[in-house]
CSV table of C-alpha atoms in Angstrom, one decimal:
chain,number,residue,atom,x,y,z
A,229,MET,CA,10.8,6.3,-9.7
A,230,ASP,CA,14.5,4.3,-10.1
A,231,VAL,CA,15.4,2.7,-7.0
A,232,GLY,CA,19.0,2.6,-7.0
A,233,SER,CA,19.5,4.6,-10.0
A,234,GLY,CA,23.4,4.1,-10.2
A,235,PRO,CA,24.6,6.6,-12.7
A,236,GLY,CA,21.7,6.8,-14.3
A,237,THR,CA,21.6,3.8,-16.5
A,238,LEU,CA,18.2,2.9,-17.0
A,239,ILE,CA,17.1,6.9,-17.6
A,240,PRO,CA,17.8,7.1,-21.0
A,241,HIS,CA,15.5,3.9,-21.7
A,242,LEU,CA,12.8,5.6,-20.0
A,243,GLN,CA,13.1,8.8,-21.9
A,244,ARG,CA,12.9,7.5,-24.8
A,245,ARG,CA,9.7,5.7,-24.1
A,246,GLY,CA,7.9,8.9,-23.3
A,247,ILE,CA,8.5,9.0,-19.6
A,248,GLN,CA,10.2,12.7,-18.6
A,249,ASP,CA,9.7,13.1,-14.8
A,250,ILE,CA,11.7,10.6,-13.4
A,251,LEU,CA,13.4,10.9,-9.5
A,252,ALA,CA,16.3,8.9,-9.3
A,253,VAL,CA,16.9,7.5,-6.0
A,254,GLU,CA,20.6,6.4,-4.3
A,255,VAL,CA,22.3,6.0,-1.3
A,256,THR,CA,25.6,6.8,-2.4
A,257,PRO,CA,26.6,10.5,-2.8
A,258,SER,CA,28.8,10.0,-5.8
A,259,MET,CA,25.9,8.2,-8.0
A,260,ILE,CA,23.9,11.2,-7.2
A,261,HIS,CA,26.5,13.7,-8.4
A,262,ALA,CA,26.6,11.4,-11.9
A,263,VAL,CA,23.3,11.7,-12.5
A,264,LEU,CA,22.9,15.3,-11.8
A,265,LYS,CA,26.1,15.5,-14.0
A,266,ASN,CA,24.7,13.3,-16.9
A,267,PHE,CA,21.1,14.6,-16.7
A,268,PRO,CA,21.8,18.5,-15.8
A,269,SER,CA,18.1,19.8,-13.6
A,270,SER,CA,17.3,23.6,-13.1
A,271,ASN,CA,16.4,22.0,-9.6
A,272,PRO,CA,16.9,18.4,-8.7
A,273,THR,CA,14.9,17.8,-5.5
A,274,VAL,CA,11.9,19.6,-6.0
A,275,GLY,CA,9.6,21.4,-8.8
A,276,ASN,CA,7.0,20.9,-11.5
A,277,GLU,CA,9.1,20.5,-14.6
A,278,LEU,CA,9.4,17.1,-16.1
A,279,GLN,CA,12.8,16.5,-15.8
A,280,VAL,CA,15.4,14.1,-13.9
A,281,ARG,CA,15.3,14.9,-10.1
A,282,THR,CA,17.4,13.1,-7.7
A,283,TRP,CA,16.4,12.0,-3.8
A,284,LEU,CA,19.4,10.9,-1.8
A,285,GLY,CA,18.5,8.0,0.8
A,286,ASP,CA,15.8,4.9,0.5
A,287,VAL,CA,12.7,4.7,-0.2
A,288,GLN,CA,11.7,4.5,3.5
A,289,SER,CA,13.4,8.5,3.6
A,290,ILE,CA,11.1,9.9,0.4
A,291,PRO,CA,8.3,12.4,0.9
A,292,ALA,CA,5.1,11.6,0.2
A,293,TYR,CA,5.5,15.5,-1.7
A,294,GLN,CA,7.5,14.1,-4.2
A,295,GLY,CA,4.8,11.3,-5.0
A,296,LEU,CA,2.7,9.8,-5.7
A,297,PHE,CA,4.4,7.9,-8.9
A,298,ASP,CA,2.9,6.0,-11.7
A,299,ALA,CA,5.7,3.3,-11.8
A,300,ALA,CA,9.3,2.7,-9.9
A,301,TYR,CA,11.7,0.6,-11.3
A,302,PHE,CA,14.1,-1.7,-9.2
A,303,ASN,CA,16.9,-2.5,-11.9
A,304,ALA,CA,19.3,-4.8,-10.9
A,305,VAL,CA,19.1,-4.1,-7.3
A,306,PHE,CA,16.1,-5.6,-5.7
A,307,GLY,CA,19.0,-8.0,-4.8
A,308,ASN,CA,20.4,-5.4,-2.5
A,309,VAL,CA,17.9,-4.6,-0.2
A,310,PHE,CA,17.7,-5.2,3.2
A,311,ASP,CA,14.1,-6.4,4.0
A,312,GLN,CA,12.2,-7.2,0.2
A,313,ARG,CA,8.9,-7.3,1.3
A,314,ASP,CA,9.3,-4.0,3.6
A,315,GLU,CA,10.8,-2.6,0.2
A,316,LEU,CA,7.9,-3.5,-1.7
A,317,LEU,CA,5.6,-2.0,1.1
A,318,ARG,CA,7.0,1.4,1.5
A,319,THR,CA,6.7,1.6,-2.6
A,320,VAL,CA,3.3,1.1,-2.4
A,321,LEU,CA,3.2,3.8,-0.6
A,322,LEU,CA,4.4,6.0,-3.1
A,323,LEU,CA,2.6,4.8,-5.7
A,324,LYS,CA,-0.8,5.7,-7.4
A,325,PRO,CA,-3.4,3.4,-7.6
A,326,GLY,CA,-2.9,1.1,-10.6
A,327,GLY,CA,0.9,2.2,-11.0
A,328,TYR,CA,3.4,-0.4,-11.1
A,329,ILE,CA,6.5,-2.0,-9.6
A,330,VAL,CA,8.6,-3.5,-12.2
A,331,ILE,CA,11.7,-5.7,-10.4
A,332,SER,CA,14.2,-6.6,-13.4
A,333,HIS,CA,18.2,-7.9,-14.1
A,334,PRO,CA,19.4,-7.6,-17.6
A,335,LEU,CA,21.4,-10.9,-17.0
A,336,GLY,CA,18.4,-13.2,-15.1
A,337,ARG,CA,17.7,-14.0,-12.3
A,338,ARG,CA,19.7,-17.7,-12.6
A,339,TRP,CA,22.9,-15.6,-12.8
A,340,LEU,CA,22.3,-13.1,-10.2
A,341,ASN,CA,21.2,-16.0,-7.3
A,342,GLU,CA,24.6,-18.2,-8.8
A,343,THR,CA,27.4,-15.9,-9.1
A,344,LEU,CA,26.5,-12.2,-7.3
A,345,HIS,CA,24.6,-13.8,-4.3
A,346,PHE,CA,27.2,-16.7,-3.9
A,347,LYS,CA,29.6,-14.5,-4.4
A,348,ASP,CA,28.9,-11.4,-1.6
A,349,PRO,CA,26.2,-12.6,0.5
A,350,VAL,CA,26.8,-9.2,2.3
A,351,MET,CA,26.4,-6.8,-0.6
A,352,VAL,CA,23.2,-9.1,-2.3
A,353,PRO,CA,21.5,-10.5,0.9
A,354,HIS,CA,18.8,-12.0,-1.3
A,355,LEU,CA,17.8,-13.9,-4.5
A,356,LEU,CA,15.9,-12.6,-6.9
A,357,PRO,CA,11.9,-14.6,-6.3
A,358,ASP,CA,10.7,-16.6,-8.9
A,359,GLN,CA,6.9,-16.7,-9.7
A,360,ALA,CA,5.7,-19.0,-6.7
A,361,GLN,CA,8.1,-16.6,-4.2
A,362,LEU,CA,7.2,-13.5,-6.1
A,363,VAL,CA,3.3,-14.5,-4.5
A,364,ALA,CA,4.1,-15.2,-1.0
A,365,LEU,CA,6.3,-12.3,-0.9
A,366,ILE,CA,3.4,-9.9,-1.9
A,367,ALA,CA,0.5,-12.2,-0.2
A,368,ASP,CA,-0.2,-9.5,2.3
A,369,LEU,CA,0.5,-6.7,0.2
A,370,PRO,CA,-1.8,-4.3,-2.6
A,371,LEU,CA,-0.1,-5.6,-5.5
A,372,GLN,CA,-0.8,-8.0,-7.8
A,373,ILE,CA,1.8,-9.8,-10.3
A,374,HIS,CA,1.2,-8.0,-14.1
A,375,SER,CA,3.6,-9.9,-15.6
A,376,TYR,CA,6.8,-12.4,-14.8
A,377,LEU,CA,9.2,-13.3,-17.8
A,378,GLU,CA,12.2,-15.1,-16.5
A,379,GLU,CA,14.9,-16.2,-19.2
A,380,ASP,CA,18.5,-16.8,-19.4
A,381,GLN,CA,19.8,-13.6,-19.4
A,382,LEU,CA,16.9,-11.5,-18.5
A,383,TYR,CA,14.5,-10.8,-15.4
A,384,ILE,CA,11.5,-8.6,-15.3
A,385,ALA,CA,8.7,-8.7,-12.8
A,386,THR,CA,5.4,-6.8,-12.9
A,387,LEU,CA,3.5,-6.0,-10.1
A,388,GLN,CA,0.4,-3.7,-10.1
A,389,VAL,CA,-1.1,-1.9,-7.7
A,390,PRO,CA,-5.2,-2.5,-8.1
A,391,GLU,CA,-7.1,0.1,-10.2
A,392,ASN,CA,-8.8,1.9,-7.1
A,393,TYR,CA,-7.6,-0.6,-4.8
A,394,ARG,CA,-10.1,-2.8,-5.8
A,395,LEU,CA,-10.3,-6.1,-3.5
A,396,GLU,CA,-8.8,-8.9,-5.9
A,397,ARG,CA,-11.1,-11.6,-4.3
A,398,GLY,CA,-14.4,-9.1,-4.3
A,399,PRO,CA,-16.7,-7.4,-1.8
A,400,VAL,CA,-16.9,-8.5,1.6
A,401,GLN,CA,-19.9,-8.1,3.9
A,402,LEU,CA,-20.0,-7.5,7.3
A,403,HIS,CA,-22.3,-6.9,10.0
A,404,GLY,CA,-22.4,-7.4,13.4
A,405,ASP,CA,-23.5,-5.3,16.8
A,406,VAL,CA,-21.4,-2.4,17.6
A,407,ILE,CA,-18.8,-3.6,20.9
A,408,SER,CA,-16.6,-1.8,23.2
A,409,GLY,CA,-13.1,-1.5,22.0
A,410,PHE,CA,-9.9,0.1,23.7
A,411,GLY,CA,-11.2,3.4,23.6
A,412,ARG,CA,-8.5,4.3,21.9
A,413,GLY,CA,-9.8,5.3,18.8
A,414,SER,CA,-11.6,9.0,20.1
A,415,ARG,CA,-9.3,9.6,23.5
A,416,GLN,CA,-6.3,9.1,21.8
A,417,LEU,CA,-6.5,9.3,18.0
A,418,GLY,CA,-9.0,11.8,17.9
A,419,PHE,CA,-11.0,8.9,15.5
A,420,ALA,CA,-14.4,7.5,16.6
A,421,THR,CA,-14.0,3.8,15.6
A,422,ALA,CA,-17.3,0.9,15.5
A,423,ASN,CA,-16.0,-1.9,16.7
A,424,LEU,CA,-17.7,-4.9,15.4
A,425,PRO,CA,-17.2,-8.8,16.8
A,426,PRO,CA,-14.2,-10.4,14.7
A,427,LYS,CA,-15.0,-14.2,16.7
A,428,ALA,CA,-18.3,-14.0,14.7
A,429,LEU,CA,-17.3,-12.7,11.4
A,430,ALA,CA,-14.3,-15.3,11.3
A,431,MET,CA,-15.8,-16.6,8.1
A,432,GLU,CA,-15.9,-13.7,5.9
A,433,LEU,CA,-12.4,-12.7,7.4
A,434,GLU,CA,-10.5,-15.3,6.1
A,435,GLY,CA,-7.8,-15.1,3.9
A,436,LEU,CA,-7.9,-11.6,4.7
A,437,PRO,CA,-4.4,-9.5,5.3
A,438,LYS,CA,-4.4,-7.6,8.9
A,439,GLY,CA,-4.5,-4.2,7.2
A,440,VAL,CA,-6.3,-1.2,5.8
A,441,TYR,CA,-9.4,-1.6,3.8
A,442,PHE,CA,-12.1,0.5,2.5
A,443,GLY,CA,-16.3,0.6,1.8
A,444,TRP,CA,-20.2,1.6,3.0
A,445,ALA,CA,-21.3,1.2,6.4
A,446,CYS,CA,-24.6,2.0,7.5
A,447,LEU,CA,-26.1,1.9,11.0
A,448,GLN,CA,-29.6,-0.1,11.5
A,449,SER,CA,-31.8,1.3,14.2
A,450,LYS,CA,-34.7,3.3,14.5
A,451,GLU,CA,-33.4,5.2,17.8
A,452,TYR,CA,-31.1,7.7,15.3
A,453,PRO,CA,-32.2,10.2,12.9
A,454,GLU,CA,-32.1,9.5,9.1
A,455,GLU,CA,-28.6,10.9,8.6
A,456,ASP,CA,-27.4,8.9,11.0
A,457,THR,CA,-28.6,5.7,9.6
A,458,ALA,CA,-28.0,6.0,5.7
A,459,VAL,CA,-24.8,4.7,4.0
A,460,HIS,CA,-21.8,6.7,4.3
A,461,LYS,CA,-17.9,5.9,3.3
A,462,MET,CA,-15.7,3.8,5.7
A,463,VAL,CA,-12.4,3.1,6.5
A,464,MET,CA,-11.7,0.0,8.3
A,465,ASN,CA,-8.8,-1.8,10.2
A,466,ILE,CA,-8.5,-5.9,10.7
A,467,GLY,CA,-5.9,-6.3,12.8
A,468,GLN,CA,-3.8,-5.8,16.4
A,469,ASN,CA,-3.0,-2.2,16.1
A,470,PRO,CA,0.9,-2.7,16.8
A,471,THR,CA,1.6,1.0,17.7
A,472,VAL,CA,-0.7,0.9,20.4
A,473,ASN,CA,-1.3,-2.4,21.5
A,474,PRO,CA,1.3,-5.1,22.9
A,475,ALA,CA,2.4,-8.2,20.4
A,476,ASN,CA,-0.4,-10.9,21.6
A,477,ALA,CA,-3.6,-8.3,21.5
A,478,GLU,CA,-6.1,-9.6,20.2
A,479,THR,CA,-7.4,-8.8,16.4
A,480,THR,CA,-10.1,-6.5,16.2
A,481,VAL,CA,-12.1,-5.5,13.2
A,482,GLU,CA,-12.3,-1.8,13.6
A,483,ILE,CA,-14.5,0.7,11.2
A,484,HIS,CA,-14.3,5.1,11.4
A,485,VAL,CA,-17.3,5.8,9.2
A,486,LEU,CA,-16.5,9.1,7.8
A,487,HIS,CA,-19.5,10.7,9.5
A,488,LYS,CA,-20.1,12.3,12.4
A,489,TYR,CA,-22.7,10.9,14.3
A,490,SER,CA,-25.0,13.1,16.3
A,491,LYS,CA,-24.4,10.3,19.9
A,492,ASP,CA,-22.9,6.9,20.5
A,493,PHE,CA,-23.9,3.9,18.9
A,494,TYR,CA,-22.4,0.9,20.8
A,495,GLY,CA,-24.9,-2.5,21.2
A,496,GLN,CA,-26.4,-0.9,17.8
A,497,PRO,CA,-26.5,-3.6,14.5
A,498,MET,CA,-24.1,-2.3,12.0
A,499,ARG,CA,-23.6,-3.5,8.5
A,500,ALA,CA,-20.7,-2.6,5.6
A,501,ILE,CA,-19.0,-3.8,2.4
A,502,ALA,CA,-15.2,-3.6,2.1
A,503,CYS,CA,-14.6,-3.2,-1.4
A,504,GLY,CA,-11.0,-2.0,-1.5
A,505,PHE,CA,-7.7,-3.0,0.3
A,506,ILE,CA,-5.1,0.0,0.9
A,507,ARG,CA,-2.3,-1.7,2.7
A,508,PRO,CA,-1.5,-3.9,5.2
A,509,GLU,CA,-1.2,-3.4,9.2
A,510,MET,CA,2.5,-1.1,10.3
A,511,LYS,CA,3.8,-0.3,13.2
A,512,PHE,CA,4.5,3.0,13.2
A,513,VAL,CA,7.3,5.1,15.1
A,514,SER,CA,4.7,7.6,17.1
A,515,ILE,CA,1.5,7.9,17.6
A,516,GLY,CA,1.9,11.9,16.0
A,517,ALA,CA,2.7,9.1,12.7
A,518,LEU,CA,-0.2,6.9,12.8
A,519,ILE,CA,-2.3,9.8,13.3
A,520,ALA,CA,-1.0,11.3,10.0
A,521,ARG,CA,-1.3,7.8,8.2
A,522,ILE,CA,-4.5,7.4,9.5
A,523,LYS,CA,-5.9,10.6,8.0
A,524,THR,CA,-4.3,10.0,4.5
A,525,ASP,CA,-6.0,6.5,4.5
A,526,ALA,CA,-9.4,8.1,5.0
A,527,GLY,CA,-8.7,10.5,2.2
A,528,ILE,CA,-7.5,7.6,0.2
A,529,ALA,CA,-10.5,6.0,0.9
A,530,SER,CA,-12.8,9.1,0.1
A,531,LYS,CA,-11.6,9.4,-3.3
A,532,GLN,CA,-11.8,6.0,-4.2
A,533,LEU,CA,-15.3,5.5,-3.1
A,534,ASP,CA,-16.3,8.0,-5.5
A,535,ALA,CA,-15.4,6.0,-8.9
A,536,PRO,CA,-18.6,4.7,-10.8
A,537,GLU,CA,-17.9,0.4,-9.5
A,538,PHE,CA,-17.7,1.4,-5.6
A,539,GLN,CA,-20.3,4.0,-5.6
A,540,SER,CA,-22.9,1.1,-7.1
A,541,LEU,CA,-22.2,-0.6,-3.8
A,542,LYS,CA,-23.6,2.0,-2.2
A,543,ALA,CA,-27.4,0.9,-3.3
A,544,ASP,CA,-26.4,-2.9,-2.6
A,545,ALA,CA,-29.1,-4.7,-1.1
A,546,PHE,CA,-27.0,-5.9,1.5
A,547,LEU,CA,-26.9,-2.3,3.1
A,548,SER,CA,-30.7,-1.7,3.5
A,549,LYS,CA,-31.8,-5.2,5.0
């Protein structure tokens, strides 16, 4: 994905490196026309052929069927985006696990910051981030800095979605008795959740960004059939659920176990291991959009948990205590 492709300046360089399936993303119709002229395609918007395709709009408008991408390039455009963090977030949602975001400028960070940004702060509202600023920018995103190069006339920062979305700090162990939540999980959204008491888990949650995680969960009670007390895949949200709750809502820890239980489990002890981080918490435009994203998150979690590195955690002794 070539974001802010212009007439397609970067595309020949990508093609020479063997990249043939490229989506040129532009908000300017004239630039889309230039790409189509420079790189004729039999079907410029969709299709399975390896070719240059185009999308008129910004990253936020790109539909899921266009992805998932191996990499996204922001060449000489990252200073122009309206909200750099949000742009990275929306791009992450379109990338494969292990995918890359490459932010570059052929004239360097200092030139853009001291020339373009200074002369036209409306057109170029942001500076290119240095390495420390980049770390702060991605602090709550499922991204890590893969490489950083800054020279007088060249800037390249490469970010990577961790393989299998694995947590950089390693697996996080959580346990507690299931408490009552707001009741929206099953009633309004159609996803039953097990709420764990966040205050009792303050030490375990310290440093974890609000957002969506995945891992394994186990209900520990002799009152339930063996199938209910087995270790199951789970998706977990840590945060305030801004789509359905007010801004000052208390932080909750909600675990959606990918298993249909035979009866309610309020008051029952549960143990969980979070091993991957999918995305930060987001406010969606509607309940329907939230439900669709929850289904996507559950699908991602289920697939990633089949990876050998996560399968081994299913048998972790912590879950059987």
